[in-house]
Short mmCIF file of C-alpha atoms and ligand atoms in Angstrom, two decimals:
data_model
loop_
_atom_site.label_atom_id
_atom_site.label_comp_id
_atom_site.label_asym_id
_atom_site.label_seq_id
_atom_site.Cartn_x
_atom_site.Cartn_y
_atom_site.Cartn_z
CA MET A 1 -47.60 -113.93 127.38
CA GLU A 2 -45.98 -116.84 125.63
CA LEU A 3 -42.92 -115.41 123.69
CA SER A 4 -42.14 -116.66 119.38
CA PRO A 5 -39.06 -118.15 119.63
CA ARG A 6 -35.98 -115.63 118.14
CA GLY A 7 -35.82 -118.63 115.13
CA VAL A 8 -39.22 -117.89 113.52
CA ARG A 9 -38.80 -113.76 114.19
CA THR A 10 -37.94 -111.09 111.21
CA HIS A 11 -34.32 -109.73 112.22
CA ILE A 12 -33.81 -106.37 111.50
CA ALA A 13 -30.40 -105.02 112.11
CA LEU A 14 -29.25 -101.37 112.51
CA PHE A 15 -26.39 -100.50 111.21
CA GLY A 16 -24.76 -96.92 110.27
CA LYS A 17 -21.57 -95.10 112.28
CA ARG A 18 -20.97 -94.32 115.25
CA ASN A 19 -23.44 -91.42 116.68
CA ALA A 20 -26.19 -91.76 114.25
CA GLY A 21 -29.01 -93.35 116.63
CA LYS A 22 -28.97 -96.58 116.37
CA SER A 23 -29.25 -97.14 120.07
CA SER A 24 -31.74 -94.24 120.41
CA LEU A 25 -34.38 -95.63 117.58
CA ILE A 26 -34.60 -99.28 119.14
CA ASN A 27 -35.15 -97.22 122.33
CA ALA A 28 -38.17 -95.13 120.36
CA LEU A 29 -39.80 -98.32 118.05
CA THR A 30 -39.64 -100.50 121.60
CA GLY A 31 -40.48 -97.61 123.81
CA GLN A 32 -38.29 -98.84 126.64
CA ASN A 33 -34.66 -97.60 127.30
CA THR A 34 -33.20 -101.23 125.62
CA ALA A 35 -30.45 -99.82 123.87
CA ILE A 36 -27.74 -97.72 126.87
CA VAL A 37 -27.97 -93.93 124.93
CA SER A 38 -25.01 -91.52 125.09
CA ASP A 39 -23.88 -88.70 123.29
CA GLN A 40 -20.42 -90.37 123.36
CA LYS A 41 -19.23 -92.26 120.53
CA GLY A 42 -19.32 -96.04 120.26
CA THR A 43 -21.86 -97.10 123.49
CA THR A 44 -22.64 -100.40 120.97
CA THR A 45 -20.05 -102.70 121.75
CA ASP A 46 -21.66 -106.38 120.90
CA PRO A 47 -24.88 -106.68 118.82
CA VAL A 48 -28.25 -106.36 121.41
CA TYR A 49 -30.75 -108.35 120.22
CA LYS A 50 -34.48 -107.43 121.34
CA SER A 51 -37.21 -109.35 120.83
CA MET A 52 -40.36 -107.54 120.01
CA GLU A 53 -43.65 -107.81 118.43
CA LEU A 54 -44.29 -104.99 115.69
CA PHE A 55 -47.63 -104.55 114.62
CA PRO A 56 -48.66 -105.37 111.12
CA LEU A 57 -44.83 -107.29 110.77
CA GLY A 58 -45.52 -109.91 113.70
CA PRO A 59 -42.98 -111.19 116.20
CA CYS A 60 -39.16 -110.00 115.24
CA VAL A 61 -35.79 -109.27 117.11
CA LEU A 62 -34.04 -105.45 116.15
CA ILE A 63 -30.38 -106.01 116.39
CA ASP A 64 -28.60 -102.95 117.45
CA THR A 65 -24.87 -102.71 116.10
CA ALA A 66 -21.95 -100.74 117.05
CA GLY A 67 -20.82 -98.08 114.69
CA LEU A 68 -19.34 -99.15 111.68
CA ASP A 69 -16.67 -96.13 111.50
CA ASP A 70 -15.34 -97.70 115.11
CA THR A 71 -11.63 -97.54 115.24
CA GLY A 72 -8.54 -98.71 116.63
CA ASP A 73 -7.88 -102.90 117.15
CA LEU A 74 -10.94 -103.31 119.40
CA GLY A 75 -13.36 -100.87 117.18
CA ASP A 76 -12.55 -103.48 114.47
CA LEU A 77 -13.22 -106.51 116.08
CA ARG A 78 -16.78 -104.60 117.02
CA LYS A 79 -17.20 -103.72 113.43
CA GLU A 80 -16.26 -107.56 112.67
CA LYS A 81 -18.78 -108.52 114.92
CA SER A 82 -21.33 -106.04 113.71
CA LEU A 83 -21.04 -107.51 110.06
CA GLU A 84 -21.22 -110.61 111.07
CA VAL A 85 -24.82 -110.08 112.27
CA LEU A 86 -25.62 -109.68 108.12
CA GLY A 87 -25.59 -113.54 107.96
CA ARG A 88 -29.13 -113.39 110.09
CA THR A 89 -30.49 -110.14 109.40
CA ASP A 90 -33.73 -109.84 107.05
CA ILE A 91 -34.10 -105.97 106.94
CA VAL A 92 -31.38 -103.43 107.84
CA LEU A 93 -32.42 -100.44 108.53
CA TYR A 94 -29.58 -97.53 107.72
CA VAL A 95 -29.77 -94.84 110.09
CA ALA A 96 -27.97 -91.91 108.80
CA ASP A 97 -27.70 -88.47 110.98
CA ALA A 98 -29.58 -85.66 108.95
CA GLY A 99 -26.99 -83.40 110.24
CA THR A 100 -24.26 -84.44 108.48
CA GLY A 101 -25.94 -87.26 105.73
CA LEU A 102 -24.00 -90.07 103.80
CA ASP A 103 -20.75 -90.30 102.79
CA LYS A 104 -19.06 -92.21 100.28
CA SER A 105 -18.30 -95.28 103.16
CA GLU A 106 -21.78 -95.00 104.04
CA GLU A 107 -22.89 -94.71 100.02
CA SER A 108 -20.80 -98.36 99.81
CA PHE A 109 -22.20 -100.06 102.49
CA LEU A 110 -25.24 -99.46 101.69
CA GLU A 111 -24.63 -100.57 97.42
CA GLN A 112 -22.97 -103.78 99.26
CA LEU A 113 -26.44 -104.27 100.79
CA ARG A 114 -28.85 -104.03 98.27
CA GLN A 115 -26.04 -106.19 95.93
CA ARG A 116 -25.98 -108.95 98.46
CA GLY A 117 -29.69 -108.28 97.90
CA LEU A 118 -30.90 -107.60 101.63
CA PRO A 119 -34.04 -105.21 102.04
CA VAL A 120 -32.86 -101.81 103.11
CA ILE A 121 -34.79 -98.86 104.45
CA LEU A 122 -32.73 -95.91 104.84
CA VAL A 123 -34.00 -93.98 108.21
CA TRP A 124 -32.50 -90.25 108.12
CA ASN A 125 -32.28 -89.45 111.85
CA LYS A 126 -32.32 -86.10 113.63
CA THR A 127 -34.57 -84.43 111.78
CA ASP A 128 -35.48 -82.08 114.46
CA LEU A 129 -32.34 -80.28 115.11
CA PRO A 130 -31.23 -77.75 113.19
CA GLY A 131 -29.64 -77.36 110.23
CA SER A 132 -30.52 -81.07 108.72
CA ALA A 133 -30.19 -81.76 105.26
CA PRO A 134 -33.36 -82.70 103.60
CA PRO A 135 -34.04 -86.22 103.49
CA PRO A 136 -33.06 -88.50 100.10
CA GLN A 137 -35.97 -89.99 98.32
CA ASN A 138 -37.31 -93.07 99.81
CA ALA A 139 -35.77 -92.39 103.01
CA VAL A 140 -37.50 -92.91 105.96
CA ALA A 141 -36.97 -88.67 107.91
CA VAL A 142 -37.54 -89.41 111.66
CA SER A 143 -36.43 -88.17 114.87
CA ALA A 144 -35.64 -91.07 117.56
CA GLN A 145 -35.03 -88.70 120.31
CA ILE A 146 -38.72 -87.03 120.66
CA GLY A 147 -40.27 -90.04 119.07
CA GLN A 148 -41.26 -88.59 115.38
CA GLY A 149 -41.50 -90.26 111.93
CA MET A 150 -41.99 -93.96 114.19
CA LEU A 151 -45.21 -94.94 112.49
CA GLN A 152 -44.09 -94.29 109.16
CA LEU A 153 -41.19 -96.06 109.51
CA ILE A 154 -42.97 -99.21 111.22
CA GLU A 155 -45.10 -98.37 108.00
CA ASN A 156 -41.73 -99.23 105.21
CA LEU A 157 -40.64 -102.56 107.81
CA SER A 158 -44.20 -104.22 107.39
CA HIS A 159 -43.90 -103.71 103.45
CA ALA A 160 -40.33 -104.55 103.67
CA LYS A 161 -40.27 -108.27 101.67
CA PRO A 162 -37.57 -110.59 103.99
CA GLY A 163 -35.24 -112.15 101.20
CA ALA A 164 -35.30 -115.91 102.76
CA LYS A 165 -39.58 -116.59 103.07
CA ALA A 166 -39.81 -119.63 104.58
CA PRO A 167 -41.90 -122.45 103.39
CA GLY A 168 -44.89 -123.40 105.74
CA LEU A 169 -44.14 -126.23 107.66
CA LEU A 170 -46.91 -128.28 105.88
CA ASP A 171 -46.77 -126.95 102.47
CA GLY A 172 -47.43 -128.94 100.33
CA LEU A 173 -47.83 -132.57 102.55
CA VAL A 174 -51.21 -131.81 104.53
CA MET A 175 -54.62 -130.67 103.24
CA PRO A 176 -57.04 -129.40 105.23
CA GLY A 177 -58.92 -132.68 107.25
CA ASP A 178 -55.93 -134.88 107.31
CA VAL A 179 -55.51 -136.94 109.64
CA VAL A 180 -51.54 -136.98 110.85
CA LEU A 181 -49.31 -139.00 112.99
CA LEU A 182 -47.54 -137.72 115.06
CA VAL A 183 -44.34 -139.79 117.06
CA THR A 184 -43.13 -138.48 120.05
CA PRO A 185 -41.05 -140.55 121.88
CA ILE A 186 -40.41 -139.52 126.36
CA ASP A 187 -37.25 -140.86 127.06
CA ALA A 188 -34.79 -139.47 128.98
CA SER A 189 -33.40 -137.25 126.90
CA ALA A 190 -36.84 -135.72 126.33
CA PRO A 191 -37.39 -132.41 128.86
CA LYS A 192 -39.75 -132.75 131.58
CA GLY A 193 -43.63 -131.81 131.18
CA ARG A 194 -43.71 -129.84 127.96
CA LEU A 195 -42.70 -131.00 123.99
CA ILE A 196 -39.47 -129.81 122.24
CA LEU A 197 -40.28 -126.59 120.16
CA PRO A 198 -40.54 -128.56 116.96
CA GLN A 199 -43.18 -130.91 117.92
CA GLN A 200 -44.91 -127.77 119.64
CA GLN A 201 -44.74 -126.02 115.96
CA VAL A 202 -46.21 -128.90 114.31
CA LEU A 203 -48.58 -129.33 116.45
CA ARG A 204 -50.12 -125.52 116.43
CA ALA A 205 -49.46 -125.52 112.02
CA LEU A 206 -51.83 -128.53 111.97
CA LEU A 207 -54.56 -126.64 114.29
CA GLU A 208 -54.41 -123.82 111.92
CA LEU A 209 -53.90 -126.05 108.88
CA GLY A 210 -57.58 -128.22 110.54
CA ALA A 211 -56.08 -131.17 110.26
CA PRO A 212 -56.17 -133.32 113.01
CA ALA A 213 -53.79 -135.10 115.19
CA LEU A 214 -53.16 -137.68 116.81
CA VAL A 215 -50.06 -138.13 119.18
CA VAL A 216 -47.69 -140.73 120.24
CA GLN A 217 -45.02 -142.81 121.56
CA PRO A 218 -43.61 -145.52 118.50
CA LYS A 219 -44.96 -148.36 120.78
CA GLU A 220 -48.49 -147.62 120.59
CA ILE A 221 -48.22 -146.85 117.07
CA PRO A 222 -50.32 -150.54 116.52
CA GLN A 223 -53.10 -149.23 118.36
CA ALA A 224 -53.42 -146.09 116.37
CA LEU A 225 -53.84 -147.53 113.37
CA ALA A 226 -56.00 -150.07 114.55
CA ALA A 227 -58.05 -147.05 115.93
CA LEU A 228 -58.42 -144.82 112.43
CA ALA A 229 -60.73 -145.98 110.16
CA HIS A 230 -58.25 -145.08 107.34
CA PRO A 231 -54.64 -145.41 107.06
CA PRO A 232 -53.35 -141.42 108.49
CA ALA A 233 -52.06 -139.12 105.61
CA LEU A 234 -48.54 -138.48 107.18
CA VAL A 235 -46.34 -140.17 110.01
CA ILE A 236 -44.35 -137.34 111.71
CA THR A 237 -41.53 -138.60 113.58
CA ASP A 238 -38.82 -138.04 116.40
CA SER A 239 -35.58 -138.47 113.99
CA GLN A 240 -33.58 -140.58 117.32
CA VAL A 241 -36.76 -143.41 116.66
CA PHE A 242 -37.21 -143.66 112.65
CA LYS A 243 -36.32 -146.87 112.50
CA GLU A 244 -38.58 -147.92 115.00
CA VAL A 245 -41.18 -145.97 113.57
CA ALA A 246 -40.16 -147.19 109.61
CA ASN A 247 -40.63 -150.72 111.20
CA LEU A 248 -44.28 -150.39 112.30
CA LEU A 249 -45.49 -148.38 109.12
CA PRO A 250 -46.77 -150.11 106.64
CA SER A 251 -44.72 -149.08 103.59
CA ALA A 252 -47.22 -147.34 101.37
CA ILE A 253 -47.98 -145.05 104.56
CA PRO A 254 -45.96 -141.47 104.11
CA LEU A 255 -43.20 -140.81 106.90
CA THR A 256 -41.29 -138.12 107.48
CA SER A 257 -39.71 -136.86 110.41
CA PHE A 258 -39.77 -133.22 111.95
CA SER A 259 -36.39 -132.70 111.79
CA ILE A 260 -36.63 -133.27 107.80
CA LEU A 261 -39.81 -130.83 107.91
CA PHE A 262 -37.70 -128.70 109.92
CA ALA A 263 -34.75 -128.77 107.73
CA ARG A 264 -36.55 -127.78 104.62
CA ALA A 265 -38.53 -124.66 106.16
CA LYS A 266 -34.82 -124.02 107.94
CA GLY A 267 -32.92 -124.70 104.85
CA ASP A 268 -32.29 -125.80 101.70
CA LEU A 269 -33.38 -129.48 102.07
CA GLN A 270 -31.43 -130.54 98.88
CA GLU A 271 -28.46 -129.39 100.15
CA LEU A 272 -28.43 -130.93 103.22
CA ALA A 273 -29.92 -133.91 101.33
CA ALA A 274 -26.60 -134.10 98.88
CA GLY A 275 -24.22 -133.58 102.21
CA ALA A 276 -25.48 -136.90 103.33
CA ARG A 277 -24.83 -138.39 100.96
CA ALA A 278 -20.80 -137.38 100.84
CA ILE A 279 -20.94 -139.72 104.21
CA ALA A 280 -20.43 -142.34 101.59
CA ARG A 281 -17.32 -141.07 100.34
CA LEU A 282 -15.49 -139.99 103.42
CA LYS A 283 -11.69 -141.55 103.89
CA ASP A 284 -9.64 -142.16 106.93
CA ASN A 285 -8.30 -138.95 109.29
CA ASP A 286 -11.42 -136.90 107.39
CA ARG A 287 -12.39 -133.81 109.82
CA ILE A 288 -15.57 -133.11 110.52
CA LEU A 289 -16.89 -130.28 111.54
CA ILE A 290 -20.16 -130.89 114.09
CA ALA A 291 -22.07 -127.16 114.14
CA GLU A 292 -24.50 -126.59 117.55
CA ALA A 293 -26.30 -122.69 117.19
CA CYS A 294 -26.55 -122.55 120.83
CA THR A 295 -24.93 -123.50 123.90
CA HIS A 296 -27.28 -125.84 125.48
CA HIS A 297 -26.78 -127.98 127.98
CA ARG A 298 -25.34 -131.64 127.48
CA GLN A 299 -25.85 -135.00 128.65
CA GLU A 300 -24.29 -137.40 128.89
CA ASP A 301 -24.92 -139.03 125.41
CA ASP A 302 -25.29 -135.56 123.62
CA ILE A 303 -25.82 -136.39 119.83
CA GLY A 304 -23.98 -133.52 118.72
CA LYS A 305 -20.86 -134.81 120.80
CA VAL A 306 -21.48 -138.23 120.80
CA LYS A 307 -23.97 -139.68 119.00
CA ILE A 308 -23.34 -138.14 116.09
CA PRO A 309 -19.18 -138.92 115.95
CA ARG A 310 -20.15 -142.84 116.63
CA TRP A 311 -22.47 -143.09 114.29
CA LEU A 312 -20.48 -141.64 111.71
CA ARG A 313 -17.46 -144.05 112.17
CA GLU A 314 -20.16 -147.30 112.77
CA LYS A 315 -21.42 -145.94 108.79
CA THR A 316 -17.90 -145.46 107.74
CA GLY A 317 -15.85 -147.76 109.22
CA LYS A 318 -13.36 -144.99 108.20
CA GLN A 319 -10.82 -143.25 111.40
CA LEU A 320 -12.65 -139.77 111.35
CA GLU A 321 -11.96 -136.39 113.49
CA PHE A 322 -14.65 -134.27 114.80
CA GLU A 323 -14.31 -130.95 116.05
CA PHE A 324 -17.22 -128.42 117.29
CA CYS A 325 -18.22 -125.51 117.37
CA SER A 326 -21.49 -123.91 119.21
CA GLY A 327 -23.00 -120.55 119.31
CA LEU A 328 -23.69 -117.72 117.08
CA THR A 329 -20.04 -117.85 116.13
CA TYR A 330 -19.76 -120.04 113.34
CA THR A 331 -16.22 -121.55 112.00
CA LYS A 332 -15.54 -118.80 108.52
CA ASP A 333 -13.25 -121.11 106.65
CA LEU A 334 -14.45 -124.60 106.25
CA ARG A 335 -12.23 -125.73 103.60
CA GLU A 336 -10.22 -127.83 106.23
CA TYR A 337 -13.30 -130.02 106.73
CA ALA A 338 -14.36 -132.75 104.30
CA LEU A 339 -18.20 -132.65 106.18
CA VAL A 340 -20.48 -130.24 108.28
CA VAL A 341 -22.95 -131.78 110.47
CA HIS A 342 -25.31 -128.86 111.10
CA CYS A 343 -27.37 -129.23 114.44
CA GLY A 344 -31.30 -128.73 113.33
CA ALA A 345 -30.93 -124.84 113.94
CA CYS A 346 -34.32 -124.29 115.75
CA MET A 347 -32.55 -121.35 117.62
CA ILE A 348 -31.45 -119.55 114.44
CA ASN A 349 -33.83 -118.22 111.39
CA ARG A 350 -33.46 -119.31 107.89
CA THR A 351 -31.53 -116.63 106.56
CA GLU A 352 -28.77 -117.40 109.02
CA MET A 353 -28.69 -121.49 108.31
CA LEU A 354 -29.21 -120.40 104.91
CA HIS A 355 -25.97 -118.15 105.07
CA ARG A 356 -24.08 -120.87 106.93
CA ILE A 357 -25.13 -123.50 103.57
CA GLU A 358 -23.97 -121.01 101.51
CA GLN A 359 -20.57 -120.47 103.20
CA ALA A 360 -20.41 -124.22 103.51
CA GLN A 361 -20.93 -124.59 99.70
CA ASN A 362 -18.20 -121.44 99.04
CA CYS A 363 -15.60 -123.75 100.33
CA GLN A 364 -17.13 -126.87 98.09
CA VAL A 365 -18.02 -128.84 101.76
CA PRO A 366 -21.01 -130.38 101.78
CA ILE A 367 -22.78 -129.70 104.77
CA VAL A 368 -25.89 -131.78 106.55
CA ASN A 369 -27.72 -131.66 109.28
CA TYR A 370 -28.75 -134.10 112.29
CA GLY A 371 -32.12 -134.88 111.02
CA VAL A 372 -30.73 -135.65 107.57
CA LEU A 373 -27.40 -137.46 108.78
CA ILE A 374 -30.14 -139.32 110.80
CA ALA A 375 -32.09 -140.97 108.45
CA TYR A 376 -29.34 -141.42 106.30
CA VAL A 377 -27.50 -143.82 108.89
CA THR A 378 -30.50 -145.84 109.48
CA GLY A 379 -30.49 -146.12 106.16
CA ILE A 380 -34.54 -144.57 104.92
CA LEU A 381 -33.37 -141.45 103.81
CA ASP A 382 -35.53 -141.86 100.71
CA ARG A 383 -38.56 -142.81 102.88
CA VAL A 384 -38.67 -139.77 105.03
CA LEU A 385 -37.66 -137.58 101.68
CA GLN A 386 -40.43 -139.07 99.11
CA PRO A 387 -43.98 -137.43 100.65
CA ILE A 388 -41.46 -134.23 99.97
CA PRO A 389 -42.83 -132.84 96.89
CA GLU A 390 -39.85 -130.52 95.74
CA ILE A 391 -38.02 -133.80 96.12
CA GLN A 392 -40.83 -135.59 94.33
CA LYS A 393 -40.22 -132.82 91.37
CA GLN A 394 -36.89 -133.18 91.25
CA GLU A 395 -36.38 -136.47 90.91
CA GLU A 396 -39.23 -136.88 88.07
CA PHE A 397 -36.72 -134.60 86.44
CA CYS A 398 -33.98 -136.44 87.20
CA HIS A 399 -35.49 -139.78 85.79
CA ALA A 400 -37.42 -137.24 82.36
S1 SF4 B 1 -31.22 -127.90 117.58
FE1 SF4 B 1 -29.45 -126.71 117.20
S2 SF4 B 1 -30.22 -124.28 118.08
FE2 SF4 B 1 -31.32 -126.01 118.70
S3 SF4 B 1 -31.43 -126.70 120.79
FE3 SF4 B 1 -30.14 -127.95 119.72
S4 SF4 B 1 -28.27 -126.76 119.21
FE4 SF4 B 1 -29.39 -125.36 120.28
#
């Protein structure tokens, strides 16, 4: 069975004190022994991720975290790792032990979650045990141990509204029946025998919309245009051949890129475009952080390590210093950088990318992603942003 990538799954994180039954709840929800369960407090150390389908919620990932009352130096580290999970969480399941009820620290944590605007479901666990307190209003009473209350919990989950609802990839850009030209170069950096995930997802979205797609390599663009009775409603290209594609297309044909569509669906395109324009203000010895959300295999001419530093030095003519981070750990204090350049974030969810953008904003550091940066350094940013409805509206507003 083909699984949805984690980046498009609803992230449901379980928080609570040690021994509240978070791991048992994951096991009861998944019907498997995914998480290690033990009566000994603090069995869960690093967050554990389990992808699954929860009908009618759809594809999601359950995240088991260490107890919030963990103690000692190691306990503090585990708590820190648990709290980092909040940056990628769409819905919180707060698991309370019905035998002990909620203490002040838990009440205060729940209040913090609400203030962050996170949907929270209070799960009143261990209700099968004698002496358990009745659930507060709005809590879901369950016994993870004997699998009681799971249907009600899943029902509540399906009504919880994730805070950062992503716009569809093609919202406002393509109508049913529109013909769309996709440009996907098959070069040395393309994976063997398949299209990359963003290309697959755009194709899938076009099929769902009922918009026919024509898929070509750059050199076949003239042939494809000649074969169509009307110009395509939109051309979507791989970022790395932006310039070549832009030169081959009449300027009246709307052109954007897979990475612009994903920057929009995954993050805040206007903020990322502002980050690109900050490149013109870079100075000698400025430090730039290149952040990638996963530790993928690096090629010789790697985009993050090699190409982007080279393009930025060429574009600005400045002596720039580059630092790199990758994976789920994102440098917290960004103030020492003049710019953050983030990857396309295909492996993380929108909530996490918005959180990363917010961290940069809080440090007053501009942030751009690879696709928007490439469009800027190749001089076609304005053209590829032009088909995007909210950017058009912003420009109309600015020029009014
Ligand atoms: S875009 Fe980011 S998350 Fe996706 S494969 Fe590249 S480095 Fe990993």
